[in-house]
């Protein structure tokens, strides 16, 4: 084992950043970037013990690098790599998924090794193309595909969607019996131990990480564990924290037990699609993203390979069904559709989408059959004739949001009713203003009526807004995104309020028949608003069912100096 220590050079913080290089035997090396002082991971959770970003190198007849590191390790990581390999001999860069803590240095590796072939799931390669804006050679792999590095290092790829990103794949090396799982089975824990020899030290972090990242996708965890069963695994090489070797079966059993318990209580959408047909993967994942916004679980089921009993089981467990139309010639998918129709029942909600594969099974006859059975249509059929754009993805995301909201409506009503009458009326006495948030990201626009808005800082100027987690606009309000805060005018807000309170079908233009003009940050300013401010999101804080979004304010203007802002008086405080 070699440990290199150096302070972070690319930040002004005094975080301790060190590298650990460990020979795992059989031409395999772990390159671990140790981030000792990181105290928060994204917005998701606070960290007590830092974290690590683990990358792996297999140097056989062919050389493969599995994942890279976080950008903050750029100098350290690339220096280590330069000492281990001649970049001109790097054959493959395997991307387990495309989150920046593992793919943050892909661009730099590509510059040093332009000949390298990037290996990943189809969606991962698409994400990367959008991320690094330069051509590269790629190999798209799916579940069960193999890649031979020579000398017994026969790699097998295991699809593990949603663990914890939609594009996740595991990589199994038949020679070393190591399964490289990136986020799955990981933990945010940083110390000098490479392995899990002391489970008491890490079990709390292992469980906390599972609860934050994996529990929302419990069924996907169970599917991945099922796929792992046929592999003879000696080590699970995770992307975060120590590698699992000494108590391997215990760790996997924990994931299985926790996921089984979690899956029992989840509301589930079974989303059937055909990997590698048309744009099915991309559209399915956008819909899944919208569904999950409501805290509803999604199981992605590939109609190409699903066994009839699996299909039946998913339909039986699900309260929502979403189907991407297969090709007319796909026999396996047709058999699966028959199984779905036989098992579906009237208490379920359903949504259908075309995949843009050009030979899609027609959508309307299937829609009619579901209507005959009595299922509720959660969103109108999505018809895709052209390659999907950001707008198509947004439409799919909103369709997913709609089905998620439909499936959770009983829960929402129950929560509303659970609050004591006196308390809900007291909460209702908290007055507020009336605002329209308008946002644009790439060519996607959205808007929402907001009442929880307030100035939150003076230097720099900042505002805070609350956005319910199940609002589709939430995806346009991440750190760095821009929006306009439109202030409505007293006695002149009813038509705008009515318009933006409407329920819009997925993909509908929120600004049709509304007068707007572009702000300098490109977001729409409502011509009839009393005032506007151009804002940029700085921080998001998770507050149970809402995000509190703190944003800096760049510029603003008042249309009528003598007019007052609209004030919103509510009757109750437990729902909108
Ligand atoms: Fe560790 Fe999903 O990134």
Coordinates of C-alpha atoms and ligand atoms in Angstrom, one line a residue:
X1 CA 0.0 0.0 0.0
X2 CA 1.2 3.5 -0.8
X3 CA -0.2 6.6 0.7
X4 CA 0.4 10.0 -0.7
X5 CA -0.5 13.1 1.2
X6 CA -1.0 16.6 -0.2
X7 CA -3.3 19.5 0.7
X8 CA -6.0 20.5 -1.6
X9 CA -4.6 23.0 -4.1
X10 CA -7.7 23.8 -6.0
X11 CA -9.9 25.1 -3.2
X12 CA -9.3 27.7 -0.6
X13 CA -10.4 25.3 2.1
X14 CA -8.0 23.4 4.2
X15 CA -9.6 20.0 3.5
X16 CA -7.2 17.2 3.8
X17 CA -7.1 15.3 0.5
X18 CA -4.9 12.2 0.3
X19 CA -4.4 9.3 -2.0
X20 CA -4.2 5.6 -1.2
X21 CA -2.9 3.1 -3.8
X22 CA -3.5 -0.5 -2.9
X23 CA -2.4 -3.6 -4.9
X24 CA -5.4 -5.9 -4.9
X25 CA -3.4 -8.7 -6.7
X26 CA -3.9 -10.2 -10.1
X27 CA -3.0 -7.0 -12.0
X28 CA -5.6 -5.0 -10.2
X29 CA -5.0 -1.8 -8.2
X30 CA -7.4 0.4 -6.1
X31 CA -6.7 4.1 -6.4
X32 CA -8.6 5.7 -3.5
X33 CA -9.1 9.5 -3.2
X34 CA -9.5 10.2 0.5
X35 CA -11.6 13.3 1.3
X36 CA -11.1 13.4 5.1
X37 CA -13.1 16.6 5.9
X38 CA -16.0 16.6 3.5
X39 CA -19.0 17.2 5.8
X40 CA -21.9 17.2 3.4
X41 CA -22.7 15.2 0.3
X42 CA -24.7 17.1 -2.2
X43 CA -27.8 18.2 -0.4
X44 CA -28.6 14.8 0.7
X45 CA -26.9 14.2 4.0
X46 CA -24.3 15.4 6.4
X47 CA -21.1 13.4 6.8
X48 CA -19.4 12.7 10.1
X49 CA -16.4 10.8 8.7
X50 CA -15.6 12.3 5.3
X51 CA -15.7 10.1 2.3
X52 CA -13.6 8.5 -0.4
X53 CA -13.9 8.2 -4.2
X54 CA -12.5 4.8 -5.3
X55 CA -11.2 4.1 -8.8
X56 CA -9.7 0.9 -10.0
X57 CA -7.1 -0.1 -12.6
X58 CA -6.8 -3.5 -14.3
X59 CA -3.6 -3.9 -16.2
X60 CA -3.6 -7.1 -18.2
X61 CA -3.2 -7.6 -22.0
X62 CA -5.6 -4.7 -22.2
X63 CA -5.8 -2.0 -19.6
X64 CA -9.0 -0.7 -18.1
X65 CA -9.7 2.1 -15.6
X66 CA -12.9 1.8 -13.7
X67 CA -14.2 5.3 -12.7
X68 CA -12.1 8.3 -12.0
X69 CA -12.4 10.7 -9.0
X70 CA -13.9 14.0 -7.9
X71 CA -12.6 17.2 -9.6
X72 CA -11.0 18.4 -6.3
X73 CA -8.5 15.5 -6.7
X74 CA -7.5 16.5 -10.2
X75 CA -3.8 17.0 -9.6
X76 CA -3.4 14.3 -7.1
X77 CA -5.3 11.7 -9.0
X78 CA -3.8 12.3 -12.3
X79 CA -0.3 12.4 -10.8
X80 CA -0.9 9.0 -9.3
X81 CA -2.3 7.6 -12.5
X82 CA 0.7 8.9 -14.5
X83 CA 2.9 7.0 -12.1
X84 CA 1.0 3.8 -12.7
X85 CA 0.4 3.8 -16.4
X86 CA 1.5 5.1 -19.8
X87 CA -1.7 6.9 -20.9
X88 CA -1.1 5.8 -24.5
X89 CA -1.7 2.2 -23.4
X90 CA -5.1 2.8 -21.7
X91 CA -7.6 0.8 -23.7
X92 CA -10.9 1.3 -21.7
X93 CA -12.4 3.7 -19.3
X94 CA -15.4 2.0 -17.6
X95 CA -18.0 4.4 -16.3
X96 CA -20.2 2.9 -13.6
X97 CA -22.4 6.0 -13.7
X98 CA -22.0 9.6 -14.5
X99 CA -22.2 11.5 -11.2
X100 CA -19.3 13.9 -10.9
X101 CA -17.8 12.3 -7.8
X102 CA -16.7 9.4 -10.0
X103 CA -16.8 10.9 -13.5
X104 CA -15.4 14.3 -12.5
X105 CA -12.1 13.7 -14.3
X106 CA -13.3 11.8 -17.4
X107 CA -12.5 14.8 -19.6
X108 CA -9.0 15.1 -18.3
X109 CA -8.4 11.3 -18.8
X110 CA -9.7 11.7 -22.3
X111 CA -7.3 14.5 -23.0
X112 CA -4.4 12.4 -21.8
X113 CA -5.6 9.2 -23.5
X114 CA -7.6 10.2 -26.6
X115 CA -7.5 6.7 -27.9
X116 CA -9.4 5.3 -24.9
X117 CA -12.8 3.6 -25.4
X118 CA -15.3 4.8 -22.9
X119 CA -17.5 1.9 -21.7
X120 CA -20.9 2.5 -20.1
X121 CA -24.6 2.0 -20.2
X122 CA -26.3 3.6 -23.2
X123 CA -27.7 6.3 -21.0
X124 CA -24.3 7.0 -19.4
X125 CA -22.7 7.5 -22.7
X126 CA -25.4 9.9 -23.7
X127 CA -25.0 11.8 -20.4
X128 CA -21.2 12.0 -21.0
X129 CA -21.6 13.3 -24.6
X130 CA -23.7 16.1 -23.2
X131 CA -21.3 16.7 -20.3
X132 CA -17.9 16.9 -22.0
X133 CA -18.8 18.2 -25.4
X134 CA -16.0 16.5 -27.3
X135 CA -16.0 13.3 -29.5
X136 CA -14.7 10.1 -27.9
X137 CA -14.9 6.4 -28.8
X138 CA -17.5 4.5 -26.8
X139 CA -18.8 1.1 -26.2
X140 CA -22.4 0.8 -24.9
X141 CA -22.9 -2.2 -22.8
X142 CA -26.0 -3.8 -21.2
X143 CA -26.7 -6.5 -18.7
X144 CA -24.8 -9.7 -19.4
X145 CA -22.3 -8.2 -22.0
X146 CA -18.7 -9.2 -21.7
X147 CA -15.4 -7.5 -22.3
X148 CA -12.2 -9.6 -22.4
X149 CA -9.1 -7.9 -21.1
X150 CA -7.0 -11.0 -21.6
X151 CA -5.2 -13.3 -19.1
X152 CA -8.5 -14.4 -17.6
X153 CA -9.8 -10.9 -16.9
X154 CA -13.2 -11.5 -18.6
X155 CA -15.4 -8.6 -17.5
X156 CA -19.1 -9.0 -17.2
X157 CA -21.5 -6.1 -16.9
X158 CA -24.5 -6.1 -14.6
X159 CA -27.2 -3.6 -15.1
X160 CA -28.1 -1.9 -11.8
X161 CA -30.4 1.0 -12.7
X162 CA -31.2 3.5 -10.0
X163 CA -28.3 2.4 -7.7
X164 CA -28.1 5.2 -7.3
X165 CA -28.3 6.7 -10.8
X166 CA -30.4 5.5 -13.7
X167 CA -27.3 4.6 -15.7
X168 CA -25.5 2.5 -13.2
X169 CA -23.7 -0.7 -14.2
X170 CA -21.7 -3.0 -12.0
X171 CA -18.5 -4.7 -13.5
X172 CA -17.5 -8.2 -12.5
X173 CA -14.0 -9.5 -13.1
X174 CA -14.1 -13.3 -13.4
X175 CA -10.4 -13.6 -12.6
X176 CA -10.3 -11.7 -9.4
X177 CA -13.9 -12.3 -8.5
X178 CA -14.2 -8.6 -7.7
X179 CA -17.5 -6.9 -8.3
X180 CA -17.1 -3.2 -8.9
X181 CA -20.4 -1.5 -7.7
X182 CA -19.6 2.2 -7.4
X183 CA -22.3 3.7 -5.2
X184 CA -24.0 0.5 -4.2
X185 CA -22.9 -1.1 -1.0
X186 CA -20.8 2.0 -0.3
X187 CA -20.6 4.3 2.6
X188 CA -19.2 7.7 3.3
X189 CA -16.4 6.7 5.6
X190 CA -12.8 7.8 5.2
X191 CA -9.8 6.3 7.0
X192 CA -6.7 4.3 6.2
X193 CA -8.5 1.0 6.2
X194 CA -8.9 -0.3 2.6
X195 CA -11.1 -3.2 3.7
X196 CA -14.0 -3.9 6.1
X197 CA -11.9 -5.8 8.7
X198 CA -13.6 -3.9 11.6
X199 CA -17.4 -3.9 10.9
X200 CA -18.3 -2.2 14.1
X201 CA -16.4 0.9 12.9
X202 CA -18.4 1.3 9.8
X203 CA -21.8 -0.4 10.2
X204 CA -23.6 2.9 11.3
X205 CA -22.3 4.7 8.2
X206 CA -23.2 1.7 6.0
X207 CA -26.8 1.8 7.2
X208 CA -27.1 5.6 7.0
X209 CA -25.8 5.6 3.5
X210 CA -28.3 2.8 2.5
X211 CA -31.2 4.8 4.0
X212 CA -30.3 8.0 2.3
X213 CA -29.3 6.7 -1.2
X214 CA -30.6 3.1 -1.7
X215 CA -33.8 2.8 0.3
X216 CA -35.8 4.9 -2.1
X217 CA -35.0 2.3 -4.8
X218 CA -35.4 -0.8 -2.6
X219 CA -36.8 -2.9 -5.4
X220 CA -34.0 -2.0 -7.7
X221 CA -31.6 -3.1 -4.9
X222 CA -33.4 -6.5 -4.8
X223 CA -33.2 -6.8 -8.6
X224 CA -29.5 -6.1 -8.5
X225 CA -28.9 -8.6 -5.7
X226 CA -30.8 -11.2 -7.8
X227 CA -28.5 -10.6 -10.7
X228 CA -25.5 -10.9 -8.5
X229 CA -26.5 -14.3 -7.2
X230 CA -25.0 -16.1 -10.2
X231 CA -21.6 -14.5 -9.7
X232 CA -19.0 -16.0 -7.5
X233 CA -18.0 -12.8 -5.7
X234 CA -14.9 -12.5 -3.5
X235 CA -14.9 -8.7 -3.0
X236 CA -17.3 -5.9 -3.5
X237 CA -15.2 -2.9 -4.6
X238 CA -17.4 0.1 -3.8
X239 CA -17.0 3.6 -5.0
X240 CA -17.1 5.1 -1.5
X241 CA -15.5 3.9 1.7
X242 CA -13.8 0.6 2.4
X243 CA -14.0 -2.4 0.1
X244 CA -16.1 -5.2 1.3
X245 CA -14.4 -8.6 1.7
X246 CA -14.3 -9.9 5.2
X247 CA -18.0 -9.8 6.0
X248 CA -19.3 -9.8 2.4
X249 CA -22.4 -12.0 2.9
X250 CA -23.4 -10.0 6.0
X251 CA -23.3 -6.7 4.1
X252 CA -25.3 -8.1 1.2
X253 CA -27.8 -9.7 3.6
X254 CA -28.3 -6.3 5.3
X255 CA -29.2 -4.7 1.9
X256 CA -31.5 -7.6 1.1
X257 CA -33.3 -7.5 4.4
X258 CA -33.7 -3.7 4.5
X259 CA -34.9 -3.6 0.9
X260 CA -37.4 -6.3 1.5
X261 CA -38.9 -4.4 4.4
X262 CA -38.9 -1.2 2.5
X263 CA -40.5 -2.7 -0.6
X264 CA -43.4 -3.9 1.5
X265 CA -44.4 -0.3 2.3
X266 CA -43.7 1.4 -1.0
X267 CA -46.3 2.6 -3.5
X268 CA -44.9 1.2 -6.7
X269 CA -45.0 2.1 -10.4
X270 CA -43.9 -0.7 -12.7
X271 CA -42.4 1.0 -15.8
X272 CA -42.1 -1.4 -18.7
X273 CA -39.8 -0.4 -21.6
X274 CA -37.4 -1.9 -24.1
X275 CA -33.8 -1.2 -23.6
X276 CA -32.0 -0.4 -26.8
X277 CA -35.2 0.3 -28.8
X278 CA -35.8 3.8 -30.1
X279 CA -35.5 6.3 -27.2
X280 CA -37.2 4.0 -24.7
X281 CA -34.5 4.1 -22.1
X282 CA -34.2 7.9 -22.1
X283 CA -37.9 8.5 -22.0
X284 CA -38.5 5.8 -19.3
X285 CA -35.9 7.3 -17.1
X286 CA -37.3 10.8 -17.4
X287 CA -40.8 9.4 -16.4
X288 CA -39.2 7.5 -13.5
X289 CA -37.6 10.7 -12.3
X290 CA -41.0 12.5 -12.2
X291 CA -42.6 9.5 -10.4
X292 CA -40.0 9.4 -7.7
X293 CA -40.4 13.1 -7.0
X294 CA -43.6 12.1 -5.2
X295 CA -41.8 9.5 -3.0
X296 CA -43.2 6.7 -5.1
X297 CA -41.0 3.8 -6.0
X298 CA -40.4 2.8 -9.6
X299 CA -39.2 -0.5 -11.0
X300 CA -37.9 -0.4 -14.5
X301 CA -38.6 -3.7 -16.3
X302 CA -37.0 -4.5 -19.7
X303 CA -39.7 -6.1 -21.9
X304 CA -36.9 -7.7 -24.0
X305 CA -35.7 -10.0 -21.2
X306 CA -38.4 -10.0 -18.4
X307 CA -39.7 -13.5 -17.5
X308 CA -43.5 -13.8 -17.5
X309 CA -43.6 -14.6 -13.8
X310 CA -41.6 -11.4 -13.0
X311 CA -43.9 -9.3 -15.2
X312 CA -46.9 -10.7 -13.4
X313 CA -45.4 -10.1 -10.0
X314 CA -44.6 -6.5 -10.8
X315 CA -48.1 -5.9 -12.1
X316 CA -49.5 -7.4 -9.0
X317 CA -47.4 -5.3 -6.7
X318 CA -47.8 -2.0 -8.6
X319 CA -50.5 0.6 -8.3
X320 CA -49.3 2.4 -11.4
X321 CA -48.3 0.9 -14.8
X322 CA -46.3 2.8 -17.4
X323 CA -45.5 1.1 -20.7
X324 CA -43.1 2.2 -23.5
X325 CA -44.4 0.6 -26.7
X326 CA -42.2 -2.2 -28.0
X327 CA -41.5 -2.8 -31.7
X328 CA -44.2 -4.8 -33.5
X329 CA -41.8 -7.6 -34.2
X330 CA -40.6 -8.1 -30.6
X331 CA -42.2 -11.4 -29.7
X332 CA -41.0 -11.5 -26.1
X333 CA -42.4 -8.0 -25.5
X334 CA -45.7 -9.0 -27.0
X335 CA -46.0 -12.0 -24.7
X336 CA -45.2 -9.6 -21.8
X337 CA -47.9 -7.2 -22.9
X338 CA -50.4 -10.0 -22.8
X339 CA -49.3 -10.9 -19.3
X340 CA -49.6 -7.2 -18.2
X341 CA -53.2 -7.0 -19.6
X342 CA -54.2 -10.3 -17.9
X343 CA -52.9 -9.1 -14.5
X344 CA -53.9 -5.4 -14.6
X345 CA -57.0 -4.4 -12.7
X346 CA -59.3 -1.4 -12.4
X347 CA -57.7 0.1 -9.3
X348 CA -54.5 0.8 -11.1
X349 CA -53.4 3.9 -13.0
X350 CA -51.7 3.6 -16.4
X351 CA -49.7 5.8 -18.8
X352 CA -48.4 4.9 -22.3
X353 CA -45.6 6.3 -24.3
X354 CA -44.1 5.8 -27.8
X355 CA -40.4 5.2 -28.0
X356 CA -39.7 6.7 -31.3
X357 CA -38.4 3.4 -32.7
X358 CA -40.4 3.9 -35.8
X359 CA -42.0 0.4 -35.7
X360 CA -43.8 0.9 -32.4
X361 CA -46.8 -1.3 -31.7
X362 CA -49.7 1.2 -32.1
X363 CA -50.5 2.9 -28.8
X364 CA -54.3 3.4 -29.1
X365 CA -55.5 -0.2 -29.3
X366 CA -53.6 -0.9 -26.1
X367 CA -55.0 2.2 -24.5
X368 CA -58.5 1.0 -25.3
X369 CA -57.9 -2.3 -23.7
X370 CA -56.8 -0.7 -20.5
X371 CA -59.8 1.5 -20.6
X372 CA -62.1 -1.5 -21.0
X373 CA -60.5 -3.1 -17.9
X374 CA -61.2 0.2 -16.1
X375 CA -57.8 1.5 -15.3
X376 CA -57.4 5.3 -14.7
X377 CA -55.3 7.1 -17.4
X378 CA -52.8 9.0 -15.4
X379 CA -51.5 11.0 -18.4
X380 CA -52.5 11.1 -22.1
X381 CA -50.4 8.9 -24.5
X382 CA -47.0 10.5 -25.2
X383 CA -46.3 10.4 -28.9
X384 CA -42.7 10.7 -29.9
X385 CA -41.9 11.2 -33.6
X386 CA -38.5 13.0 -33.4
X387 CA -35.4 12.4 -31.4
X388 CA -36.2 13.6 -27.8
X389 CA -35.1 17.1 -26.8
X390 CA -35.0 18.6 -23.4
X391 CA -38.6 19.6 -23.9
X392 CA -39.6 15.9 -24.5
X393 CA -37.7 14.9 -21.4
X394 CA -39.5 17.6 -19.4
X395 CA -42.8 16.4 -20.8
X396 CA -42.0 12.8 -19.7
X397 CA -40.9 14.1 -16.3
X398 CA -44.2 15.9 -15.8
X399 CA -46.1 12.8 -16.9
X400 CA -44.3 10.9 -14.3
X401 CA -45.1 13.6 -11.7
X402 CA -48.8 13.3 -12.7
X403 CA -49.0 9.6 -12.1
X404 CA -47.0 9.9 -8.9
X405 CA -49.4 12.6 -7.6
X406 CA -52.4 10.5 -8.6
X407 CA -51.1 7.5 -6.7
X408 CA -50.3 9.5 -3.5
X409 CA -53.5 11.5 -3.4
X410 CA -55.0 9.4 -0.7
X411 CA -51.9 9.8 1.4
X412 CA -52.0 13.6 0.9
X413 CA -55.7 13.8 1.9
X414 CA -55.0 11.7 5.0
X415 CA -52.2 14.0 6.0
X416 CA -54.3 17.1 5.5
X417 CA -57.1 15.6 7.6
X418 CA -54.7 14.5 10.3
X419 CA -54.0 18.1 11.4
X420 CA -56.1 19.5 14.2
X421 CA -58.7 22.1 13.1
X422 CA -57.5 24.8 15.5
X423 CA -53.9 24.3 14.4
X424 CA -54.7 24.4 10.7
X425 CA -56.6 27.7 11.2
X426 CA -53.8 29.2 13.3
X427 CA -51.3 28.3 10.6
X428 CA -53.6 29.9 8.1
X429 CA -53.2 33.2 9.9
X430 CA -49.6 33.4 8.6
X431 CA -50.0 35.8 5.7
X432 CA -47.7 36.0 2.7
X433 CA -47.4 37.6 -0.7
X434 CA -48.3 36.2 -4.1
X435 CA -45.6 35.5 -6.6
X436 CA -45.0 33.6 -9.9
X437 CA -41.7 31.9 -10.2
X438 CA -40.7 31.6 -13.9
X439 CA -37.7 29.5 -14.9
X440 CA -35.9 28.5 -18.1
X441 CA -33.1 26.0 -18.5
X442 CA -31.9 25.2 -21.9
X443 CA -35.1 25.3 -24.0
X444 CA -37.3 24.1 -21.1
X445 CA -39.6 26.6 -19.4
X446 CA -41.8 26.3 -16.4
X447 CA -43.7 28.4 -13.8
X448 CA -45.4 28.1 -10.5
X449 CA -47.5 30.2 -8.2
X450 CA -45.6 30.8 -4.9
X451 CA -46.6 32.3 -1.6
X452 CA -43.7 31.2 0.7
X453 CA -41.2 33.8 -0.5
X454 CA -39.1 36.2 1.6
X455 CA -36.0 38.3 1.6
X456 CA -33.4 36.2 3.4
X457 CA -30.2 38.3 3.3
X458 CA -29.1 41.8 2.6
X459 CA -25.4 41.5 1.7
X460 CA -25.4 39.9 -0.8
X461 CA -29.1 40.3 -1.6
X462 CA -30.9 37.0 -1.3
X463 CA -34.4 35.6 -1.2
X464 CA -35.7 32.2 0.0
X465 CA -38.6 30.4 -1.6
X466 CA -40.3 27.1 -0.6
X467 CA -41.0 24.7 -3.4
X468 CA -42.9 21.4 -2.8
X469 CA -40.9 18.4 -3.7
X470 CA -43.6 17.1 -6.0
X471 CA -43.5 20.2 -8.3
X472 CA -42.0 19.6 -11.7
X473 CA -40.4 23.0 -11.7
X474 CA -38.1 21.7 -8.9
X475 CA -35.8 20.2 -11.5
X476 CA -35.2 23.7 -12.9
X477 CA -34.2 25.1 -9.5
X478 CA -31.0 23.4 -8.7
X479 CA -27.8 25.2 -7.6
X480 CA -26.6 27.5 -10.4
X481 CA -30.1 27.6 -12.1
X482 CA -31.7 31.0 -12.7
X483 CA -35.3 32.2 -12.4
X484 CA -37.4 35.3 -12.2
X485 CA -39.4 36.1 -9.2
X486 CA -42.5 38.0 -10.4
X487 CA -44.4 39.9 -7.7
X488 CA -48.2 40.2 -8.2
X489 CA -50.1 43.4 -7.7
X490 CA -52.8 44.0 -5.2
X491 CA -56.3 43.9 -6.9
X492 CA -54.7 42.9 -10.2
X493 CA -53.5 39.3 -9.7
X494 CA -56.7 37.2 -10.1
X495 CA -56.2 36.3 -13.8
X496 CA -52.5 35.4 -13.4
X497 CA -53.2 33.5 -10.3
X498 CA -56.0 31.5 -11.9
X499 CA -53.9 30.8 -14.9
X500 CA -50.9 29.5 -13.0
X501 CA -53.0 27.5 -10.5
X502 CA -54.4 25.5 -13.4
X503 CA -53.4 21.9 -13.8
X504 CA -51.4 21.7 -17.0
X505 CA -51.1 18.5 -19.0
X506 CA -47.5 17.2 -19.3
X507 CA -45.4 19.3 -21.7
X508 CA -48.1 22.1 -21.9
X509 CA -46.7 25.6 -22.5
X510 CA -47.3 27.5 -19.2
X511 CA -47.0 30.8 -21.0
X512 CA -49.5 30.3 -23.8
X513 CA -51.6 33.5 -24.0
X514 CA -49.6 35.2 -21.2
X515 CA -47.6 38.3 -22.1
X516 CA -43.9 37.9 -21.2
X517 CA -40.6 39.4 -22.2
X518 CA -37.2 37.9 -21.6
X519 CA -35.0 38.8 -18.6
X520 CA -31.3 39.1 -19.0
X521 CA -31.0 35.6 -17.5
X522 CA -33.4 34.4 -20.3
X523 CA -36.3 33.5 -18.0
X524 CA -39.7 35.0 -18.8
X525 CA -40.8 38.2 -17.0
X526 CA -44.6 38.5 -16.7
X527 CA -45.6 41.7 -18.3
X528 CA -48.5 42.2 -15.9
X529 CA -46.4 41.6 -12.7
X530 CA -45.9 44.6 -10.4
X531 CA -42.2 43.9 -10.0
X532 CA -39.6 41.3 -10.9
X533 CA -36.3 40.1 -9.6
X534 CA -33.7 38.0 -11.5
X535 CA -32.3 35.3 -9.2
X536 CA -29.7 32.5 -9.2
X537 CA -30.0 29.5 -6.9
X538 CA -27.2 29.3 -4.3
X539 CA -28.4 26.7 -1.8
X540 CA -31.1 24.1 -1.4
X541 CA -32.2 23.0 2.0
X542 CA -34.3 19.9 2.4
X543 CA -37.3 20.5 4.7
X544 CA -39.5 17.4 4.7
X545 CA -42.0 17.8 1.8
X546 CA -40.5 21.1 0.5
X547 CA -37.1 22.4 -0.7
X548 CA -36.2 25.8 0.7
X549 CA -34.3 27.4 -2.1
X550 CA -32.0 30.3 -1.2
X551 CA -31.0 32.5 -4.2
X552 CA -29.0 35.5 -4.8
X553 CA -30.8 38.5 -6.5
X554 CA -29.0 40.1 -9.4
X555 CA -31.3 42.7 -10.7
X556 CA -35.0 43.8 -10.5
X557 CA -37.5 46.5 -11.4
X558 CA -40.9 47.8 -10.2
X559 CA -43.5 48.6 -12.9
X560 CA -45.7 50.9 -10.9
X561 CA -44.1 52.8 -8.0
X562 CA -47.4 53.7 -6.3
X563 CA -49.0 50.2 -6.4
X564 CA -48.9 47.6 -3.6
X565 CA -48.0 44.0 -3.6
X566 CA -50.8 41.4 -3.4
X567 CA -51.2 39.8 0.0
X568 CA -52.4 36.3 0.4
X569 CA -54.7 35.5 3.4
X570 CA -55.3 31.8 3.8
X571 CA -58.0 30.0 5.7
X572 CA -55.9 27.0 6.6
X573 CA -52.2 26.2 6.7
X574 CA -51.9 22.5 5.9
X575 CA -52.5 22.6 2.1
X576 CA -52.5 25.0 -0.8
Ligands
LIG1 FE1 -21.1 8.5 -5.6 FE2 -23.8 8.6 -7.4 O1 -22.1 9.2 -6.9

